[in-house]
Short mmCIF file of C-alpha atoms in Angstrom, two decimals:
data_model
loop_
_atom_site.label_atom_id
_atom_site.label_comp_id
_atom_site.label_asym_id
_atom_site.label_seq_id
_atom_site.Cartn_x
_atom_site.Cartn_y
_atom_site.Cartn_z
CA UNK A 17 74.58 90.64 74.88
CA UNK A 18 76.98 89.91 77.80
CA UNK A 19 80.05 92.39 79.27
CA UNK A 20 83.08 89.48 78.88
CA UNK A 21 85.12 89.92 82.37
CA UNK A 22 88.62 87.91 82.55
CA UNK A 23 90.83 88.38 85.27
CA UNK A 24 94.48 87.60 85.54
CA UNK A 25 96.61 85.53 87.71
CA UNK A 26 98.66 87.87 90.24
CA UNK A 27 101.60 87.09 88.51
CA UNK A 28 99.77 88.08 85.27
CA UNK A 29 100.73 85.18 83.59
CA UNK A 30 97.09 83.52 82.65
CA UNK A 31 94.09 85.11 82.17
CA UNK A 32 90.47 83.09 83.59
CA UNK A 33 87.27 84.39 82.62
CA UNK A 34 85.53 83.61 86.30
CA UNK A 35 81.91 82.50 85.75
CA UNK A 36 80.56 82.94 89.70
CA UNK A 37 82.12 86.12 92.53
CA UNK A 38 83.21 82.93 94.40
CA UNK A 39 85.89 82.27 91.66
CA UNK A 40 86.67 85.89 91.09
CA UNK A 41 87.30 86.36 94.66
CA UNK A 42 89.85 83.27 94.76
CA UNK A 43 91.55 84.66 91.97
CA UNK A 44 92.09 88.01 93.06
CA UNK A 45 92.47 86.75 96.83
CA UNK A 46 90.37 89.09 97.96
CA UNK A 47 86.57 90.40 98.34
CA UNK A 48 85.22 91.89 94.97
CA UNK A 49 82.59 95.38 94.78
CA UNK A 50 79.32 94.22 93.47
CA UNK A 51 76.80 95.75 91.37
CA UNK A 52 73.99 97.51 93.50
CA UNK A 53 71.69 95.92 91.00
CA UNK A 54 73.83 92.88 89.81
CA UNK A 55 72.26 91.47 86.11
CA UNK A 56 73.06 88.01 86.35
CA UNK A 57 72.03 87.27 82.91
CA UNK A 58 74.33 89.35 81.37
CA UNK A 59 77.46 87.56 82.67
CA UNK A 60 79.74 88.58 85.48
CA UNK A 61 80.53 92.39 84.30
CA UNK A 62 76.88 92.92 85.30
CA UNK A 63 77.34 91.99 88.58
CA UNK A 64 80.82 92.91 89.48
CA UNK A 65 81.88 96.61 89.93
CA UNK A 66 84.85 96.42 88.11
CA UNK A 67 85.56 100.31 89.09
CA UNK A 68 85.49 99.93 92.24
CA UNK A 69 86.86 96.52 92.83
CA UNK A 70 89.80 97.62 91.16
CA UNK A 71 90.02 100.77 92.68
CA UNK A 72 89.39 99.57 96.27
CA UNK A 73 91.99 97.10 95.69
CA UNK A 74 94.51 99.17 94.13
CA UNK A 75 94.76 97.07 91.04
CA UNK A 76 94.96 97.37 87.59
CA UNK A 77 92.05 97.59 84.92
CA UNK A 78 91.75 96.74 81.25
CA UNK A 79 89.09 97.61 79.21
CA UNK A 80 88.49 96.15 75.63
CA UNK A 81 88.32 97.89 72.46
CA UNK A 82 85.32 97.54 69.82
CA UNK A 83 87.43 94.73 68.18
CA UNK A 84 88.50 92.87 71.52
CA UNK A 85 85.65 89.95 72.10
CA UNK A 86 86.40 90.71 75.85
CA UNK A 87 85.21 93.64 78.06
CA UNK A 88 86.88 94.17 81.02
CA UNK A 89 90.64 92.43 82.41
CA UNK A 90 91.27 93.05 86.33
CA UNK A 91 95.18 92.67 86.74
CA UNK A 92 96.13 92.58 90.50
CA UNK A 93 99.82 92.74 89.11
CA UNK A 94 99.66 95.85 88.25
CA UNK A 95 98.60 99.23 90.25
CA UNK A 96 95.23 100.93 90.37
CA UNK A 97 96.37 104.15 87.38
CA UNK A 98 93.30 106.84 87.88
CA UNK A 99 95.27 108.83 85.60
CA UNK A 100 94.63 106.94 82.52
CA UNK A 101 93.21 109.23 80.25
CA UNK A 102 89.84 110.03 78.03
CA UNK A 103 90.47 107.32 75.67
CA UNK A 104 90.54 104.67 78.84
CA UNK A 105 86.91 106.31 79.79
CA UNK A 106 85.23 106.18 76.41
CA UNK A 107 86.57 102.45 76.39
CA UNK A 108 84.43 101.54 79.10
CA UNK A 109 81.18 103.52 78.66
CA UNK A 110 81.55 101.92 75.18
CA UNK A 111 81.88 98.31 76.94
CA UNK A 112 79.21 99.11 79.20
CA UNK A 113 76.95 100.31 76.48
CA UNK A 114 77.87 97.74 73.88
CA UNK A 115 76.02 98.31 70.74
CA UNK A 116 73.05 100.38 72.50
CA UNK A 117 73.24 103.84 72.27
CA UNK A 118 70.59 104.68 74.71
CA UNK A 119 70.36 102.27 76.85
CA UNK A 120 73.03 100.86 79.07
CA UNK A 121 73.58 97.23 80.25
CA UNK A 122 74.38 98.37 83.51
CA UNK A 123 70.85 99.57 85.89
CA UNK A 124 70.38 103.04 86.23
CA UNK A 125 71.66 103.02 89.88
CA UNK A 126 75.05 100.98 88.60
CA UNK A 127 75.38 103.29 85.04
CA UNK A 128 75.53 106.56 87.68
CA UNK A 129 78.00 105.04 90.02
CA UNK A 130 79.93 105.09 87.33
CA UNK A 131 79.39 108.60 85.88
CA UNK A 132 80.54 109.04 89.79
CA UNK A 133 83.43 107.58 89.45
CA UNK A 134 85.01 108.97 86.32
CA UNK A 135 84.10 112.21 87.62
CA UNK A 136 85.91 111.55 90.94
CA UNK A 137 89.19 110.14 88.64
CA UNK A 138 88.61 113.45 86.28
CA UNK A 139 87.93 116.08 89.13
CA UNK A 140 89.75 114.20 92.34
CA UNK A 141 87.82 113.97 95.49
CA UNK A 142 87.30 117.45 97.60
CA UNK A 143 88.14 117.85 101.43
CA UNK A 144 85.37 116.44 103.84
CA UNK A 145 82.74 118.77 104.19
CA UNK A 146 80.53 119.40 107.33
CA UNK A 147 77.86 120.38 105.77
CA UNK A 148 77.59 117.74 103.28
CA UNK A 149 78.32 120.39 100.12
CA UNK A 150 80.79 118.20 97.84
CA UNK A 151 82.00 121.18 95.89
CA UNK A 152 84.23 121.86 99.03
CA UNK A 153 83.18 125.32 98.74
CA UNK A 154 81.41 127.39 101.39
CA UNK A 155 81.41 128.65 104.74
CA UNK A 156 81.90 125.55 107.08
CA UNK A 157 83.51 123.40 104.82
CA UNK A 158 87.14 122.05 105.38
CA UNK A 159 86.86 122.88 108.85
#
């Protein structure tokens, strides 16, 4: 079982499905997010943070369907969208998942980054807090 990654020229006119970071990276002209606990096995969604590759770089993300053989498209033509709806989230737990139900492809660590991140898309991110309290509520927070 492997998460299929292809990424697409700037100009979005070919797609390449990079097989090492190095040849990600030259794609995209720029530095990638990694994995914190990259499978290599598994092909290069399991060791690229797509999320937060695409979200650092303000690019645009694909994510397959159960009938597309690929899993994930990065397209640096197009704009990081965080406001792409439920069906765009269930897309990619399903791609990270693949056919286990239990059990996803992605290491524990890697699985709740992203559980982070949908939540930070969902909820937006709060003010800075002093006190370290993300719910941006209480008494020294915002300050």
């Amino acid at each position: 079982m492997k998460i299929k990654l292809l990424v697409s020229e700037v100009n979005g006119k070919y797609l390449y499905e990079p097989k090492t970071v190095s040849e990600a990276e030259h794609i995209l002209g720029a530095a990638v997010v990694l994995l914190k606990e990259p499978i290599y096995s598994l092909g290069l969604g399991c060791v690229i943070n797509v999320f937060r590759t695409v979200q650092a770089l303000n690019i645009g993300l694909e994510i397959g369907t159960e009938k597309d053989d690929w899993s994930f498209i990065i397209r640096p033509e197009q704009k990081f969208n965080p406001s792409t709806g439920r069906a765009f989230e269930d897309n990619a737990w399903r791609q990270i998942r693949k056919s286990h139900v239990d059990y996803p492809l992605w290491s524990k660590i890697d699985y709740e980054d992203a559980v982070d991140f949908f939540e930070e898309i969902r909820f937006g991110g709060g003010w800075p807090s002093k006190t370290g309290n993300p719910s941006g509520s209480g008494r020294y927070n915002n300050v």
